[in-house]
Amino acid sequence: MSRYSAAEIEAKWQEAWSKTETFKAVRDESKPKYYVLEMFPYPSGRIHMGHVRNYTMGDVIARYKMSTGHNVLHPMGWDAFGMPAENAAMAIGGHPKDWTYGNIADMRDQMKPLGLSIDWSREFATCDPEYYGQQQALFLDFLEKGLVYRKNAVVNWDPVDMTVLANEQVEGGRGWRSGALVERRELTQWFFKISDMSEELLSALDGLDNWPAKVRLMQENWIGKSRGLQFAFERTDDGDAIEVYTTRPDTLNGASFVGISPDHPLSKELEKSNADLAAFNVEARKGGTTEEAIETAPKLGFDTGLKVKHPLTGDELPVWVANFILMGYGTGAIFACPAHDQRDLDFCRKYDLPVIDTFYALEDPKPVANEAFVPPKSDKVKWVDHFAGLDEATGQEAIDATIAFAEKGGWGKGVTKYRLRDWGLSRQRYWGCPIPVVHCDDCGVVPEKKENLPIELPYDVTLDVPGNPLDRHPTWRNCACPSCGKDAQRETDTMDTFVDSSWYFARFTAPRAETPTNLDDATYWMNVDQYIGGIEHAILHLLYSRFFARAMQVCGHLPESAKEPFDALFTQGMVTHEIYQTRDEKGRPVYHLPEDVADGKLIATGEAVEIIPSAKMSKSKKNVVDPVSIISSFGADTARWFVLSDSPPERDVEWTASGAEASHKHLSRVWNLCDKIGAMDPAATGQGDEDLLREMHKAIRDVTLGVESFGFNASIAKLYGFTNTLAKSKAGAVAQKQAIKTLAQLMAPMTPHLAEDIWAHQGGEGLVIDAPWPVADEAMLVEANVTLPIQINGKRRAEISVPADMSKEEVEKIALANEAVIKALDGAQPKKLIVVPGRIVNVVI
RNA sequence: GCGGGCGUGAUGGAAUGGUAGACAUACCAGACUUAAAAUCUGUUGGGCGUAUGCCCGUGUGGGUUCGACUCCCACCGCCCGCACCA
């Protein structure tokens, strides 16, 4: 008997698929199309287990759909622009382009042995000029349609390196290289007008039934639609207005001060003549630009000395500058109601400002001390003295009444606002798609002509000093103005890499087209029927892609039907691994590679290691498992089988060596089983043919259900079960052969190479990938009898076996005649008797 | 800080509001073997008990229900995102 040799059969079947061009996607109107896409990878140079899991899931879907008669598009590409290439160039020398293309070649080589059903003829990288040139064309189209504009925005500024920093380059408020305290600084930058589509992007979420509810909710919160009151406070000194926006106008009577952002025009005006305020603002602008940094920074305030008049009470309120007020949201000015907002309360306690209660809990009317009273807007509360005449009302009722009251009085109006900001796409970096515009002294900002695209990145750059090398390139910047022809200068900012990934799915439908898309191809292949990727992309990437699909439709690059580009979304979990650590003499952790550890001890020294379970794989923690070494020792099918088994796809899966070995053992077992059945006398009869086939049909039903509902782990559990049944079966050769062939088909999406080999071994016709998916015979699934548990007061005490179609009344009779029930009742009548047909009996005593 | 999620044996996990622990790992025992590996078989949530069986048990505390891992409230822990990481 020969042994299961993954290396041998995997190479063989990959060659067979390649020879027949099985995975080449060609338009075919006679079949339903199916577009399955996994989020494309960043070419770091090494694939990791997370990739294996992500692409295997997509591959299962793709292969399953092929078997069910679909014309499948399953492409692959590279999200190839971005900072790591520049960082590598700075750290180890070399050029971002060479580094990136080298990594792509390496990763492709590592990925191909997985046997994925990918149409490699459609492959591209976002750093290919053919791709980013079309992206530049899209930018110009968006510009023409008014979907792109320029305005000022804040960036992280490193005052020592004199360069813009990404958020991830700010560590604890300091630049990662220089260690200097980071400042927020304004630059003129390009923006996509995504906020114009806030309402559309929000309301269309309702139609995304096949997206996880949590992702829709996260997007909804991110867009952040709010209804509030906009009105002005009048300054007592010169009568000028300070416009504020509030979502809690009902608390207006509890206002204790008006707060403005350090970047509010009034604050900027005042700091010119107020050195103390100027110093305060410098301090307030320190730190990173992230919302997290701003929200968690200590709350600081500065009393401007100005006063404003409360529009209702006429009281004077002080005007403070506060570091936690964002210029980018609302009007950059608020009024604070400390009694009903914890942040305002902390601020007022710190600066000794008054706290005025505007409502109390119905049953507990006590003034606020050090904890703000913030009930849900739907709770009824008791109002201290509400101007709109309310006594007991919910917050929402009071908000509505206040807005109506303000509009009637003419001093304010109800306004709908969105938290969603326009998408800043400018990056002061080299390794990205150049923004195709030219700055001309006479004509201003001029779009490049489409015939001059792509505006290619120059190769001759140096990355040895911080900053954007395009800025200091001697000649690349110089060009002729596309409008007047005079000497002009190129824009040196490049695009955010999110732009690259916001339309690649559309490009895959016609990757070599001379325009961004080919409308016929896009109409045929779009939408993506199943998109698969990490939950970390739940908001930005997916929201930006939804915006792009709409903007591309406006420009005629996508059909109307493709404006929600992803019909179904699945977010998969990570692959984790234990971390093995010891401590050095100072107590700092020292990490060890999995291969250096056995039985909880270091192999070299025998020292015991601490084990941290279920940690995200990371190089610095040394808990990475390299798919390449797994494939070379066990084969791709084992790796694929393992990452699908055990954990549900949306959750993290922990890689364990024993689990991988067990997967391999199981596949060997299946292979041996195939060998054994193949050697049976074709005429041999046995016992239990019917039972085996019954189990086979149940396996077909359950495995299919698992694949269709992303329950791959459940499918695999069923396949284990069915394999065990088959291994123990004494059935005749015909039934066993049918069973193993069906097993091969059911395993084919997960372990395609092994499945092909078994299929061929058992004389299956053609390739298993081309064989139609088996269909469960309903008649074989019907069970004659069911086992019903009998509960007494909700606890299982006995069980009975009854015909599946037995009436409720008869089941009741049998249940009451049960020994355990009679004993428990002890002659009394049951209080209640619940019979759920086919499920359970509960006797309440 | 804000938004979203997760929490079940030694371990990964299963369970349309209906028998908690399917399937797998690990451990233990047995078969085969001169022996080991490989393979096969069996046991295994905790406690009490010879046993029929009984009690406890799904992060913690409450609630809804005939019945809760599942629904609701509060808390604890961990993970993801927070607009220049991809």
XYZ file of C-alpha atoms in Angstrom, chain A residues 212-448:
237
model
C -22.913 41.411 9.166
C -25.263 43.522 11.257
C -22.321 44.692 13.348
C -20.569 46.158 10.300
C -23.700 48.015 9.247
C -24.073 49.326 12.779
C -20.440 50.441 12.898
C -20.877 52.295 9.607
C -24.115 53.850 10.806
C -22.400 55.133 13.952
C -19.452 56.324 11.931
C -21.649 58.353 9.581
C -23.285 59.611 12.761
C -26.465 61.328 11.670
C -27.740 63.694 14.320
C -30.565 66.172 14.620
C -29.791 69.209 16.720
C -30.221 72.901 17.184
C -27.998 75.534 15.677
C -28.171 79.001 17.171
C -25.964 81.886 18.169
C -24.802 83.368 21.428
C -24.403 87.105 21.235
C -21.229 88.614 22.640
C -21.760 91.277 25.284
C -18.765 93.332 24.099
C -19.439 93.851 20.416
C -22.657 91.958 19.708
C -20.914 89.483 17.392
C -22.372 85.998 17.219
C -20.836 82.696 18.238
C -22.650 79.963 16.356
C -23.053 76.722 18.240
C -24.528 73.358 17.351
C -25.923 71.017 19.979
C -27.685 67.681 19.942
C -29.013 68.353 23.434
C -30.743 71.741 23.119
C -33.106 70.637 25.873
C -30.285 71.223 28.351
C -29.805 74.824 27.306
C -30.966 76.088 30.690
C -28.089 74.180 32.250
C -25.433 75.981 30.188
C -22.537 77.168 32.304
C -20.093 78.323 29.660
C -19.557 78.541 25.910
C -16.552 76.608 24.650
C -14.694 77.093 21.398
C -11.978 75.096 19.687
C -8.397 76.403 19.822
C -8.660 76.523 16.034
C -11.935 78.462 16.037
C -11.619 81.739 14.102
C -12.385 83.680 17.286
C -9.626 81.871 19.172
C -7.179 82.551 16.339
C -8.191 86.198 16.314
C -7.827 86.587 20.087
C -4.442 84.876 20.276
C -2.935 87.620 18.148
C -3.335 90.078 20.995
C -3.309 87.694 23.929
C 0.049 86.053 24.569
C -1.341 83.809 27.290
C -4.014 82.438 24.970
C -1.430 82.012 22.209
C 0.707 79.983 24.607
C -2.323 77.978 25.665
C -3.199 77.222 22.057
C 0.342 76.090 21.283
C 0.023 73.684 24.195
C -3.472 72.608 23.121
C -2.259 71.841 19.593
C 0.417 69.465 20.858
C -0.190 65.771 20.436
C -1.435 63.667 17.584
C -4.408 64.250 15.336
C -6.285 61.083 16.168
C -9.629 61.331 17.823
C -8.359 58.964 20.461
C -5.402 61.229 21.307
C -7.655 64.258 21.545
C -10.359 62.541 23.576
C -8.021 61.007 26.097
C -5.751 64.039 26.554
C -6.226 65.925 29.855
C -8.978 68.496 29.466
C -7.534 72.000 29.376
C -9.348 75.295 29.262
C -8.583 78.998 28.949
C -10.975 81.749 30.001
C -10.994 84.366 27.235
C -12.650 86.913 29.498
C -15.349 87.414 26.892
C -18.987 86.985 27.842
C -22.032 86.017 25.830
C -25.731 86.414 26.560
C -27.893 83.334 27.108
C -30.636 83.652 24.443
C -33.413 82.721 26.882
C -32.439 83.723 30.374
C -30.336 86.696 29.384
C -27.656 85.509 31.847
C -24.021 86.153 31.024
C -21.899 83.118 30.254
C -18.096 83.077 29.996
C -16.357 82.037 26.760
C -13.606 79.452 27.191
C -11.198 77.918 24.737
C -11.047 74.162 25.368
C -8.669 71.618 23.862
C -11.284 68.882 23.487
C -13.518 70.818 21.093
C -12.928 69.835 17.478
C -13.035 72.500 14.794
C -14.026 69.876 12.275
C -17.338 68.913 13.846
C -20.418 71.124 14.046
C -19.402 74.762 14.272
C -16.308 74.307 16.427
C -18.186 75.867 19.326
C -20.462 74.394 21.975
C -22.254 75.280 25.126
C -21.477 73.085 28.079
C -24.112 71.559 30.288
C -22.113 69.942 33.076
C -25.106 68.462 34.889
C -25.824 66.147 31.973
C -22.437 65.542 30.326
C -19.566 63.928 32.185
C -16.823 65.635 30.186
C -18.370 69.044 30.775
C -18.835 68.236 34.453
C -15.180 67.256 34.901
C -14.185 70.458 33.155
C -16.452 72.626 35.320
C -15.282 71.019 38.558
C -11.675 71.578 37.490
C -12.196 75.252 36.635
C -14.824 75.952 39.282
C -17.660 76.749 36.907
C -21.312 76.437 37.984
C -23.319 73.240 37.587
C -27.033 73.765 36.915
C -29.490 70.852 36.954
C -32.114 70.978 34.237
C -33.886 67.695 34.955
C -33.984 64.973 37.592
C -34.777 61.303 37.635
C -38.523 60.887 38.230
C -38.205 58.998 41.481
C -34.969 60.507 42.740
C -34.793 64.287 42.258
C -31.333 65.047 43.571
C -28.760 67.529 42.250
C -25.715 66.322 40.346
C -22.553 65.927 42.410
C -19.522 64.391 40.679
C -21.386 62.146 38.317
C -23.366 63.660 35.465
C -26.962 62.480 35.136
C -27.212 61.161 31.574
C -30.282 58.981 31.103
C -31.195 57.543 27.677
C -33.071 60.061 25.543
C -36.082 57.763 25.668
C -36.389 57.912 29.478
C -38.933 60.190 31.087
C -37.423 62.729 33.447
C -38.704 65.565 35.594
C -37.823 69.004 34.298
C -36.736 71.717 36.714
C -38.083 74.594 34.672
C -38.422 73.903 30.992
C -38.967 76.921 28.784
C -41.142 74.947 26.386
C -43.524 74.249 29.259
C -42.686 70.600 29.836
C -42.904 69.024 33.247
C -42.402 65.285 32.840
C -41.119 64.277 29.413
C -38.415 62.229 27.740
C -35.191 63.826 26.571
C -36.220 63.291 22.959
C -39.584 65.007 23.504
C -37.776 67.913 25.136
C -35.266 68.134 22.274
C -38.084 68.258 19.716
C -39.998 70.795 21.775
C -36.907 72.962 22.150
C -36.173 72.973 18.431
C -39.793 73.871 17.679
C -39.678 76.559 20.352
C -36.444 78.022 18.943
C -37.711 78.000 15.380
C -40.961 79.686 16.482
C -39.013 82.311 18.387
C -36.724 82.773 15.407
C -33.455 82.445 17.383
C -32.387 79.008 16.243
C -33.144 76.262 13.794
C -33.212 72.501 13.700
C -30.282 71.120 11.715
C -29.304 67.614 10.619
C -25.587 66.963 10.750
C -23.327 64.017 10.057
C -20.183 63.036 11.858
C -18.711 61.749 8.593
C -15.965 64.073 7.354
C -14.697 64.467 3.838
C -11.972 61.998 2.918
C -8.546 63.610 2.850
C -6.557 61.794 0.230
C -3.299 63.785 0.082
C -0.196 62.108 1.414
C 3.187 63.788 1.566
C 4.937 60.605 0.468
C 6.690 59.063 -2.494
C 5.364 55.512 -2.821
C 1.800 56.242 -3.888
C -0.245 57.267 -6.883
C 0.716 60.820 -7.951
C -2.162 63.280 -7.885
C -2.421 64.361 -11.528
C -2.617 68.118 -11.217
C -0.254 70.963 -11.989
C 0.270 74.217 -10.137
C 0.656 77.161 -12.488
C 1.420 80.709 -11.362
C -1.079 82.060 -13.864
C -3.753 79.405 -14.099
C -3.682 78.094 -10.530
C -4.468 74.449 -9.995
C -4.847 72.778 -13.392
C -5.804 69.148 -14.026
C -3.344 67.154 -16.096
